[in-house]
Coordinates of C-alpha atoms in Angstrom, one line a residue:
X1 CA 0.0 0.0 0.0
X2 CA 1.6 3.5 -0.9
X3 CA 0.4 6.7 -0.1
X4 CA 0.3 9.4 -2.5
X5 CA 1.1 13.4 -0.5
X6 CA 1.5 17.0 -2.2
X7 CA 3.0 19.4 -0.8
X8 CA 4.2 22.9 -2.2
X9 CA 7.8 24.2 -2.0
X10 CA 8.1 27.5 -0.1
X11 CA 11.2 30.1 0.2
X12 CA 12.8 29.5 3.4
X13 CA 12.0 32.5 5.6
X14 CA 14.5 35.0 5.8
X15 CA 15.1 35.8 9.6
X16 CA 14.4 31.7 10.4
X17 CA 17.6 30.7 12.3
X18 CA 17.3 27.2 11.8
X19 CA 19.9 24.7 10.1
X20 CA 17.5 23.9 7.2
X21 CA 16.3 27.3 6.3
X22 CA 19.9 28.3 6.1
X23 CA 21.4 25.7 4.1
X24 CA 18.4 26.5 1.3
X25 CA 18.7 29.7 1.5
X26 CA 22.8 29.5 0.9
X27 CA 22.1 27.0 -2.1
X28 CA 19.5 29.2 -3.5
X29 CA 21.9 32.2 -3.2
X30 CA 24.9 30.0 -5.7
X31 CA 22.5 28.2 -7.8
X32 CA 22.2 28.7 -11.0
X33 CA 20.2 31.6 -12.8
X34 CA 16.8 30.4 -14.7
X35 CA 18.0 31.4 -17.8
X36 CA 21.2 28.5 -17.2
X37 CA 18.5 25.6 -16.0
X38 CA 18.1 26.6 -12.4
X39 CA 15.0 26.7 -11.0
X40 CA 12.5 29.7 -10.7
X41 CA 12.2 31.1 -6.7
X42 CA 9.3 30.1 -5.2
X43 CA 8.2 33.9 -4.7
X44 CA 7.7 33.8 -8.4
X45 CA 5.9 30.4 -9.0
X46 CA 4.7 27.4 -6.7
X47 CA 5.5 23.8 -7.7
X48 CA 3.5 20.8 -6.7
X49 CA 5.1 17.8 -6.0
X50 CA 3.7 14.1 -5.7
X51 CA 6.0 11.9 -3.8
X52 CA 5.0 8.6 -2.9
X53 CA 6.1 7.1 0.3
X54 CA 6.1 3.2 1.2
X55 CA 3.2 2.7 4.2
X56 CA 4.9 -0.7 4.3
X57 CA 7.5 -1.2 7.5
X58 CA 7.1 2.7 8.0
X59 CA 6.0 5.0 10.7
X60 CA 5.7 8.3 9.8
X61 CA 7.0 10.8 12.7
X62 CA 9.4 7.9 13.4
X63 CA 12.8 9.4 12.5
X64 CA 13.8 9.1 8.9
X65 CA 17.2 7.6 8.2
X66 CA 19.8 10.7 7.3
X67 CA 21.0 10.7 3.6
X68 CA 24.3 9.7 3.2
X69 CA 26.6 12.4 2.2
X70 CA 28.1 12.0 -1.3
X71 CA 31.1 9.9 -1.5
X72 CA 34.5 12.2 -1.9
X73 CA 36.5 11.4 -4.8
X74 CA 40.1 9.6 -3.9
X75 CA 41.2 6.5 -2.5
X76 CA 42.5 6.0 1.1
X77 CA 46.0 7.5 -0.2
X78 CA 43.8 10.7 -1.5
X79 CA 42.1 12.0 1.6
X80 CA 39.3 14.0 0.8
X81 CA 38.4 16.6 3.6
X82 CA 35.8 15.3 6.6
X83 CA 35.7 19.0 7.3
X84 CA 31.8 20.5 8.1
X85 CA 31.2 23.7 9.5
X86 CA 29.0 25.3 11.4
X87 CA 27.1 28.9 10.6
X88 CA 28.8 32.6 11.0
X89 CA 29.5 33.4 14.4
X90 CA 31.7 35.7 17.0
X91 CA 34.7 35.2 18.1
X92 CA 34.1 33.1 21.1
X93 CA 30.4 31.9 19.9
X94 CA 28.7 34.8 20.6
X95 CA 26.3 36.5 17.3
X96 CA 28.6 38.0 14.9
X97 CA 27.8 42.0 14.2
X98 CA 25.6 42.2 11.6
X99 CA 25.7 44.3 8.2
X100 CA 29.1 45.9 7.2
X101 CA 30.5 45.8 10.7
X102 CA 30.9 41.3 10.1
X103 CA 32.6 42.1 6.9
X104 CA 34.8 45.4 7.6
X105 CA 38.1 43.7 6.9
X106 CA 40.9 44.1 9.7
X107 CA 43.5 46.1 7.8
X108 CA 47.3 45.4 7.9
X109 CA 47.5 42.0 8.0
X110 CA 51.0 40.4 5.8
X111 CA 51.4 37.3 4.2
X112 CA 54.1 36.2 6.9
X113 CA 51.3 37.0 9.5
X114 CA 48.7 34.7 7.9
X115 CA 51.3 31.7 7.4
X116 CA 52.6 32.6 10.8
X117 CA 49.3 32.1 12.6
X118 CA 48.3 29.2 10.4
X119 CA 51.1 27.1 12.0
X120 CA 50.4 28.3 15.7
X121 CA 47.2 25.9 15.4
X122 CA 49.9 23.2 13.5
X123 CA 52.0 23.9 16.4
X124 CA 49.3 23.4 18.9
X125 CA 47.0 20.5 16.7
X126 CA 44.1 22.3 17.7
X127 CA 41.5 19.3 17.2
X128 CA 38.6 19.4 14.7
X129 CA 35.3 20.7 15.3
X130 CA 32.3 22.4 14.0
X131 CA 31.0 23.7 17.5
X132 CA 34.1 24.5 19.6
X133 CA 35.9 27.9 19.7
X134 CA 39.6 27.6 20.4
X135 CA 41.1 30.0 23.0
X136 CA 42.0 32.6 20.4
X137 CA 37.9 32.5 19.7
X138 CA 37.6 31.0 16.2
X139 CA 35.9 28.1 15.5
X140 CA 38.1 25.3 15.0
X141 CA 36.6 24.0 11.4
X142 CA 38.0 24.8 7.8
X143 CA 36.5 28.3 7.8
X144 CA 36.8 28.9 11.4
X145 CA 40.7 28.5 11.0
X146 CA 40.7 31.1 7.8
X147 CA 39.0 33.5 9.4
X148 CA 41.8 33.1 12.7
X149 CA 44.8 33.3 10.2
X150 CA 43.4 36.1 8.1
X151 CA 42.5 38.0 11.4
X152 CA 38.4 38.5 11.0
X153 CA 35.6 39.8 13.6
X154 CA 34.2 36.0 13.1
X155 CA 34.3 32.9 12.1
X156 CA 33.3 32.7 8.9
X157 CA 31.7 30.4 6.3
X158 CA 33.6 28.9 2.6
X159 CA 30.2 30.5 1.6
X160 CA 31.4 34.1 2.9
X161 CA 34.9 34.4 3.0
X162 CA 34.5 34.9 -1.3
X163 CA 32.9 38.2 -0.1
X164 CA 36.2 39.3 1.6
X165 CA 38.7 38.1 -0.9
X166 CA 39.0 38.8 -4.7
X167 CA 39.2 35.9 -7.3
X168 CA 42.6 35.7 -8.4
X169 CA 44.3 32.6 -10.5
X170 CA 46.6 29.8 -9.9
X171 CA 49.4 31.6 -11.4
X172 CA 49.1 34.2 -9.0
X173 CA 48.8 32.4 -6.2
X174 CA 51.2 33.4 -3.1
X175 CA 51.5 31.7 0.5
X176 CA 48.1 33.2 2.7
X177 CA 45.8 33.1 0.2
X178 CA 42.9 30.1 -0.1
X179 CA 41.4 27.4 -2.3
X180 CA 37.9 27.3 -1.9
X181 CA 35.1 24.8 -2.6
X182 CA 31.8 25.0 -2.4
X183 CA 29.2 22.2 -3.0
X184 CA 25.6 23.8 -3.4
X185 CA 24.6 19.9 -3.1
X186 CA 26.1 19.5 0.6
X187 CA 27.1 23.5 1.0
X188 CA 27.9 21.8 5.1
X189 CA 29.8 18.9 5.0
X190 CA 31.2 19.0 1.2
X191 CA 32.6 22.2 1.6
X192 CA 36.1 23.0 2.5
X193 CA 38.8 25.9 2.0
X194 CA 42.8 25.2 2.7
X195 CA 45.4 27.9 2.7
X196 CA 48.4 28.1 0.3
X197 CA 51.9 28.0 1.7
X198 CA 53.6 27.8 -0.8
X199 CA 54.4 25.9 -4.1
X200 CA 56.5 22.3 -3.3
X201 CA 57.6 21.6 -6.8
X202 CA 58.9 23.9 -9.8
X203 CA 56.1 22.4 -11.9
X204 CA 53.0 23.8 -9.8
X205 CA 51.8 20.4 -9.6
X206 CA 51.4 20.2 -5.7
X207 CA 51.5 22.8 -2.9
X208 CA 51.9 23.1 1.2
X209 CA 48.6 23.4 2.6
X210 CA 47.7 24.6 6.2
X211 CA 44.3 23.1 6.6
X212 CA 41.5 22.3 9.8
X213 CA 40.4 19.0 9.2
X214 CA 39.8 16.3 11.3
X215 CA 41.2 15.1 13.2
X216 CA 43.8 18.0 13.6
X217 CA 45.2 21.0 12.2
X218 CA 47.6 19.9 9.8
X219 CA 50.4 20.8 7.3
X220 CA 50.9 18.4 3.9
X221 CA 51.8 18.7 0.6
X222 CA 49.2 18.8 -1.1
X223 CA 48.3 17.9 -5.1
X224 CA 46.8 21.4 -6.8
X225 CA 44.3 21.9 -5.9
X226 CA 43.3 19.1 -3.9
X227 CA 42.7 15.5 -3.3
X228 CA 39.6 15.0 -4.3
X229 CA 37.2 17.7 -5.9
X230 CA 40.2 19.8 -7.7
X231 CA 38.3 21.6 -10.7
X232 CA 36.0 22.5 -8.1
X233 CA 38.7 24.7 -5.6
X234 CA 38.9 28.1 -6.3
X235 CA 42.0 30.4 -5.3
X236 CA 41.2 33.7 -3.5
X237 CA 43.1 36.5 -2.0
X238 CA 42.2 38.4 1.3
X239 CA 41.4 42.2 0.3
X240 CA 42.3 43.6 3.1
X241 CA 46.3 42.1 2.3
X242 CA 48.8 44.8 3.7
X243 CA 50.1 47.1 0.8
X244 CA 53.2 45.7 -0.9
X245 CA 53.0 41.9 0.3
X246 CA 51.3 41.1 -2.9
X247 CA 54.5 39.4 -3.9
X248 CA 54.8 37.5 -0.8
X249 CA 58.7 39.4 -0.4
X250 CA 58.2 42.8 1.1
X251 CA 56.3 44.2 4.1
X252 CA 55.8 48.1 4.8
X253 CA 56.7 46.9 8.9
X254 CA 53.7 48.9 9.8
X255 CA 51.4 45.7 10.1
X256 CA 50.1 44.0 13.2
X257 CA 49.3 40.7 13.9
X258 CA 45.9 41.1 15.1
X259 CA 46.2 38.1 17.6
X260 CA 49.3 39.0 19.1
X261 CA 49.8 42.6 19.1
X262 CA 53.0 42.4 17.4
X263 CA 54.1 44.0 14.2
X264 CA 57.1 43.3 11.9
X265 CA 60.6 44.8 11.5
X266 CA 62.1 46.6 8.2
X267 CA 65.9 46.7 7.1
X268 CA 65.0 49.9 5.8
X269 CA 64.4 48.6 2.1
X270 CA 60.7 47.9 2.4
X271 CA 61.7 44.4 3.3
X272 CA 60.7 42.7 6.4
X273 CA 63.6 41.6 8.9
X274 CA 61.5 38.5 10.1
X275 CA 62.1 35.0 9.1
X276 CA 59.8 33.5 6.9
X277 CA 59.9 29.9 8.6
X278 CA 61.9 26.6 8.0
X279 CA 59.3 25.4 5.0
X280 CA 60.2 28.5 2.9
X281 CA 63.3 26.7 2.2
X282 CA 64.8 23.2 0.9
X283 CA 63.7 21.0 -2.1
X284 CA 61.3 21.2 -4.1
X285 CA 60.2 25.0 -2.5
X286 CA 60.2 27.8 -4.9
X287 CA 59.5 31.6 -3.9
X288 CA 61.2 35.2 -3.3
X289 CA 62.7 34.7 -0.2
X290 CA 64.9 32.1 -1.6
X291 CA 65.9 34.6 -4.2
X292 CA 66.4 36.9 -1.5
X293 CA 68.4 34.3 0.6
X294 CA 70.6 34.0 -2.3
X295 CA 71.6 37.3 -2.7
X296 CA 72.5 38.4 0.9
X297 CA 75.2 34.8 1.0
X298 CA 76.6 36.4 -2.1
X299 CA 76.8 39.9 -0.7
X300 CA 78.2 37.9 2.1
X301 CA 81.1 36.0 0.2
X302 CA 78.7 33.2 -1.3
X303 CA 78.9 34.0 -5.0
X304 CA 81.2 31.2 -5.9
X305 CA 78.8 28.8 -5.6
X306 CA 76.5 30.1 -8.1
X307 CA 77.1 29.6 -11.8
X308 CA 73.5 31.2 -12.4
X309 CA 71.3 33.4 -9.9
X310 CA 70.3 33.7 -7.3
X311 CA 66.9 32.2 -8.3
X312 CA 64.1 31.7 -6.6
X313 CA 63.7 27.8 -6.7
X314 CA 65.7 25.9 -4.1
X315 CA 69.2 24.6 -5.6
X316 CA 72.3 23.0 -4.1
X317 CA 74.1 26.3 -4.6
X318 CA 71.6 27.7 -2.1
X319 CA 72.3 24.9 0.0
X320 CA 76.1 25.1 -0.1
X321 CA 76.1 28.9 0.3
X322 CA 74.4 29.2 3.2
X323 CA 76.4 25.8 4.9
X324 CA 79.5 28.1 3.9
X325 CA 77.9 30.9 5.7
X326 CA 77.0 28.8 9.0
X327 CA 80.5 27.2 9.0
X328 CA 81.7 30.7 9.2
X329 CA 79.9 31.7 12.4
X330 CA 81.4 28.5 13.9
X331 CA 78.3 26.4 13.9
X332 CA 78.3 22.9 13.3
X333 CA 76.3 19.7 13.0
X334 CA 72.7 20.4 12.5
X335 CA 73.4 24.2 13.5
X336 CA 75.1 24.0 9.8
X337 CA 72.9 21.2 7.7
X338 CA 72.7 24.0 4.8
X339 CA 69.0 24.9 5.8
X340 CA 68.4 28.8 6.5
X341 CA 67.2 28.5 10.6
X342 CA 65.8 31.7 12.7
X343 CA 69.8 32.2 13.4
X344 CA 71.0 32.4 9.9
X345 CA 68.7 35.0 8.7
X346 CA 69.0 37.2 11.8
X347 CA 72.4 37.1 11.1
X348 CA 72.2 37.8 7.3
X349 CA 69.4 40.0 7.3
X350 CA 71.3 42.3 10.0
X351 CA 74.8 42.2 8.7
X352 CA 75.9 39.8 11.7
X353 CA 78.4 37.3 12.0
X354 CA 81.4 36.3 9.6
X355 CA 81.4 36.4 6.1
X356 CA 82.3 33.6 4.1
X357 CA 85.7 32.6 3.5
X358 CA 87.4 32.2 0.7
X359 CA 87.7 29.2 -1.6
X360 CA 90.9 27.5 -1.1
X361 CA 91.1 24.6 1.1
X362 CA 93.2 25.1 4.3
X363 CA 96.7 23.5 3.9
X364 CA 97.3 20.0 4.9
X365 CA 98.3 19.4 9.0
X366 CA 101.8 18.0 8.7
X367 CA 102.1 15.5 11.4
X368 CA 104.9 15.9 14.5
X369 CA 107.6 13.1 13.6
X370 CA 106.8 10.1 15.5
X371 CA 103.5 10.3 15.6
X372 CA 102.0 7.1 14.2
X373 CA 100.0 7.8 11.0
X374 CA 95.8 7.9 10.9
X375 CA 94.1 5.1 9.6
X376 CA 92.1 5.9 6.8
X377 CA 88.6 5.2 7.5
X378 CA 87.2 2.2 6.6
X379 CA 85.3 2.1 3.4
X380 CA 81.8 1.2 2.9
X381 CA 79.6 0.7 0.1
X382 CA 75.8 1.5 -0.3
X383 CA 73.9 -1.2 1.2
X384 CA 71.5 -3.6 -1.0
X385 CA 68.5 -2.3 -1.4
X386 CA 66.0 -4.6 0.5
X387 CA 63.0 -4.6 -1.8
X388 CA 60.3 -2.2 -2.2
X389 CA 57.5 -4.2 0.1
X390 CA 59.6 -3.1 3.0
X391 CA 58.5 0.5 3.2
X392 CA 54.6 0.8 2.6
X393 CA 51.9 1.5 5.0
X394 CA 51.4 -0.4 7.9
X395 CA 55.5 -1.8 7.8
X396 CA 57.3 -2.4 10.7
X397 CA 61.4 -3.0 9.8
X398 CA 64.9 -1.7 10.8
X399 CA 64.8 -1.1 6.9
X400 CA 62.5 2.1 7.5
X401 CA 64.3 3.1 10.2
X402 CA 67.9 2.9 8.3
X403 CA 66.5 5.0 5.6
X404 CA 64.9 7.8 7.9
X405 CA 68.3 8.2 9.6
X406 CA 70.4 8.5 6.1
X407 CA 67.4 11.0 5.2
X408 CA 68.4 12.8 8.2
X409 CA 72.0 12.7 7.6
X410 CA 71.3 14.3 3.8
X411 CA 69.4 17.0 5.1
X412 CA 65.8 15.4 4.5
X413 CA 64.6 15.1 7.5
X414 CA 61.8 18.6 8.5
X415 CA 58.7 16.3 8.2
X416 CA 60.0 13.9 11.2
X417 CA 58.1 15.3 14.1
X418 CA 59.6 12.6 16.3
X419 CA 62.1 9.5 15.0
X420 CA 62.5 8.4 12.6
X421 CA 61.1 5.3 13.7
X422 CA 61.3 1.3 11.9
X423 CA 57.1 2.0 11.6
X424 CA 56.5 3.4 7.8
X425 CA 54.4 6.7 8.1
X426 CA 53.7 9.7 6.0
X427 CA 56.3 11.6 7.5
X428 CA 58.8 9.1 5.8
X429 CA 57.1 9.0 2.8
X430 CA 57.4 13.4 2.5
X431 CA 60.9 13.1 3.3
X432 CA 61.7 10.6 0.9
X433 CA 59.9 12.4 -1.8
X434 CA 61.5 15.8 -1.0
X435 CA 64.9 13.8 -1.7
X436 CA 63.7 12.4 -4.9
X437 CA 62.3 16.1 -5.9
X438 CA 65.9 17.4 -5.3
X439 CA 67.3 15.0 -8.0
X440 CA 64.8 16.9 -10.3
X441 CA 62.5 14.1 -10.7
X442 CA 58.8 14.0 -10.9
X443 CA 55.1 12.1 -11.5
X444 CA 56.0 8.9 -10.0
X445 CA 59.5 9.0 -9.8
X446 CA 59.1 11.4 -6.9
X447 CA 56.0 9.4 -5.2
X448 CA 58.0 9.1 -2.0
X449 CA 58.3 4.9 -1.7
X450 CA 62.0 4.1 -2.3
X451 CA 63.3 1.8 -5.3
X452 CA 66.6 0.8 -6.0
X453 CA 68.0 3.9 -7.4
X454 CA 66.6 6.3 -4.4
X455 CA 68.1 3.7 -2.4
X456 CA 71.7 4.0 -4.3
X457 CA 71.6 7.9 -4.5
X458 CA 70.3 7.7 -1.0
X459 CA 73.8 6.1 0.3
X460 CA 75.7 6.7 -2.5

């Protein structure tokens, strides 16, 4: 037995708070116009509807089952975001200001401020959640962590923040602006905006992403423009961008950070003092402030090392320079692994420290007579490569373990948060493909799961 029901679809009300009435009224305000196949508003013309419902093995009032959101794209190596979000709101929950006091944009805001406060929830893995407001006040989903690094009044939605950014294009895409995506289908939980750190390969094929998603705030490099979903992620920039960061290089030093109160240093150029963070340099990354890093070790003694540039992708001549440039403050070990630290670009950007030495070797040590002559040390060869089944998800070997430490050694180690370890995990698999990026491979030659010849060059 089947029933037969009619009902007629109504706009949602306009001041009706409720989770349904806003989700309609958000897909009515991105759906498409009559004239492209959308549908006429129900102000302008009521639809009937017959929809037949099964009497049998079914109480109505009972509690329907809830549709099951759409499926992401991807496999279980291509996460797609579990990242829904809750409504506008004030910083700490309350109601947001309504009308053009929500959307006045806080002014002075800098790239480097927006990446900076992105990794203070990285820092603290500020878990995931829809309805919780950390204790800066944001809202800790995908939207609510924008809205914290770009320094709003509120936590806003991926349905609002287009209203305080401008559309720009990949090509012009800098670290602190976003990739949105919006799904009028599920605008909740198949929505989801990520914030661009940075480009991780010459070839603009993947990116660092600072993203709120569960179950933590987390830092990966990312495939443009995302995992699942990618024609669908549009890039924005954040109007109220502090004059001459457009470029992601200079900084009037007039800024503040609106969370912290503090502003940034000049060097009197129109260039900010501050250091951009660890990620801005090593393989694969490619931006201004390695151009910029190349050019103060040259003003500083480092031009030897360069047959061409400075450039602004990451090469060994950067790498070489600024080891030259630590050696010559004394530092060694990790203090002098090649990689720009807080240290290195105090002490360039400031004129501190020892310049670089020149190019000669020092002469050999002559020994005193008598003393008994130093054993060379033994020699070892590149140990055989144990098969590619030993590093995969879910492997447990001293294999793993032997290649994280040699990735250490070489200078590949900034995704180990702890280790490494002789259990395979992502971070192993990052480092290993930073190592195969720096050979200037690619596509799956640079997947990050060793083979024989990463193995070879690996302990070569």
């Amino acid at each position: 037995m089947t029933r037969l029901l009619e009902f007629d679809e109504v706009e949602p009300d306009t001041d009706c708070i409720c989770p349904g009435c806003s989700a309609r009224r958000r897909a009515r305000l991105h759906a498409a116009a009559v004239q492209d196949g959308g549908h006429a508003s129900a102000h302008s013309v009521r639809r009937r509807a017959a929809v037949l419902f099964a009497a049998v093995g079914t109480v109505i009032g009972g509690g329907a089952a809830a549709a099951a959101a759409p499926t992401p794209g991807g496999s279980s190596s291509t996460p797609a975001p579990r990242s829904p979000q809750g409504g506008v709101t004030g910083r700490f929950g309350g109601d947001p200001a309504g009308g053009p006091a929500r959307l006045q944009a806080v002014q002075g805001i800098t790239r480097e401020q927006i990446i900076a406060r992105a990794q203070g929830w990285v820092d603290q893995k500020v878990p995931y959640s829809m309805s919780s407001n950390w204790s800066d006040g944001y809202r800790q989903d995908c939207s609510g962590y924008v809205s914290m690094a770009w320094g709003l009044a509120a936590s806003e939605t991926t349905w609002t923040l287009p209203g305080l950014a401008d559309r720009i294009t990949k090509d012009e895409l800098q670290p602190g602006d976003v990739l949105i995506f919006n799904n009028p289908s599920n605008p909740q939980a198949g929505s989801h905006v990520t914030i661009f750190g940075g480009w991780a390969d010459a070839a603009r094929t993947s990116y660092l992403a600072y993203e709120q998603t569960s179950p933590s705030t987390i830092r990966r490099t990312t495939p443009y423009a995302y995992w699942s979903n990618a024609t669908g992620y549009l890039p924005y920039r954040y109007k109220a961008l502090s004059p001459g960061g457009a470029d992601g290089s200079t900084d009037p030093g007039t800024g503040t950070d609106p969370g912290t109160g503090t502003g940034s240093s000049s060097d009197g150029t129109g260039q900010s003092t501050a250091f951009p963070g660890a990620d801005t340099f090593g393989p694969g990354r490619s931006n201004d402030y390695i151009t910029r890093l190349g050019q103060m070790l040259v003003q500083r003694g480092g031009g030897r090392f360069y047959t061409e540039g400075p450039g602004p992708t990451w090469g060994e001549a950067d790498r070489k320079a600024t080891e030259a440039f630590q050696l010559a403050q004394g530092w060694t070990g990790a203090e002098a692994d090649g990689l720009p630290g807080r240290d290195t670009w105090d002490h360039l950007v400031n004129g501190k420290g020892e310049d670089i030495g020149g190019g000669s070797p020092p002469p050999p040590v002559t020994p005193a007579p008598g003393t008994p002559p130093t054993a060379p040390p033994p020699a070892t060869g590149v140990p055989a490569f144990p098969g590619a089944e030993k590093f995969a998800p879910g492997q447990s070997n001293s294999y793993v373990q032997q290649l994280g430490e040699q990735l250490v050694r070489k200078g590949f180690g900034r995704y180990y948060s702890q280790g490494p370890g002789p259990r395979w995990s992502e971070s192993d698999r990052l480092n290993t493909q930073a190592f195969q990026l720096s050979l200037g491979w690619s596509g799956d030659e640079a997947d990050g799961y060793p083979g024989p010849d990463t193995w070879r060059r690996l302990f070569g």
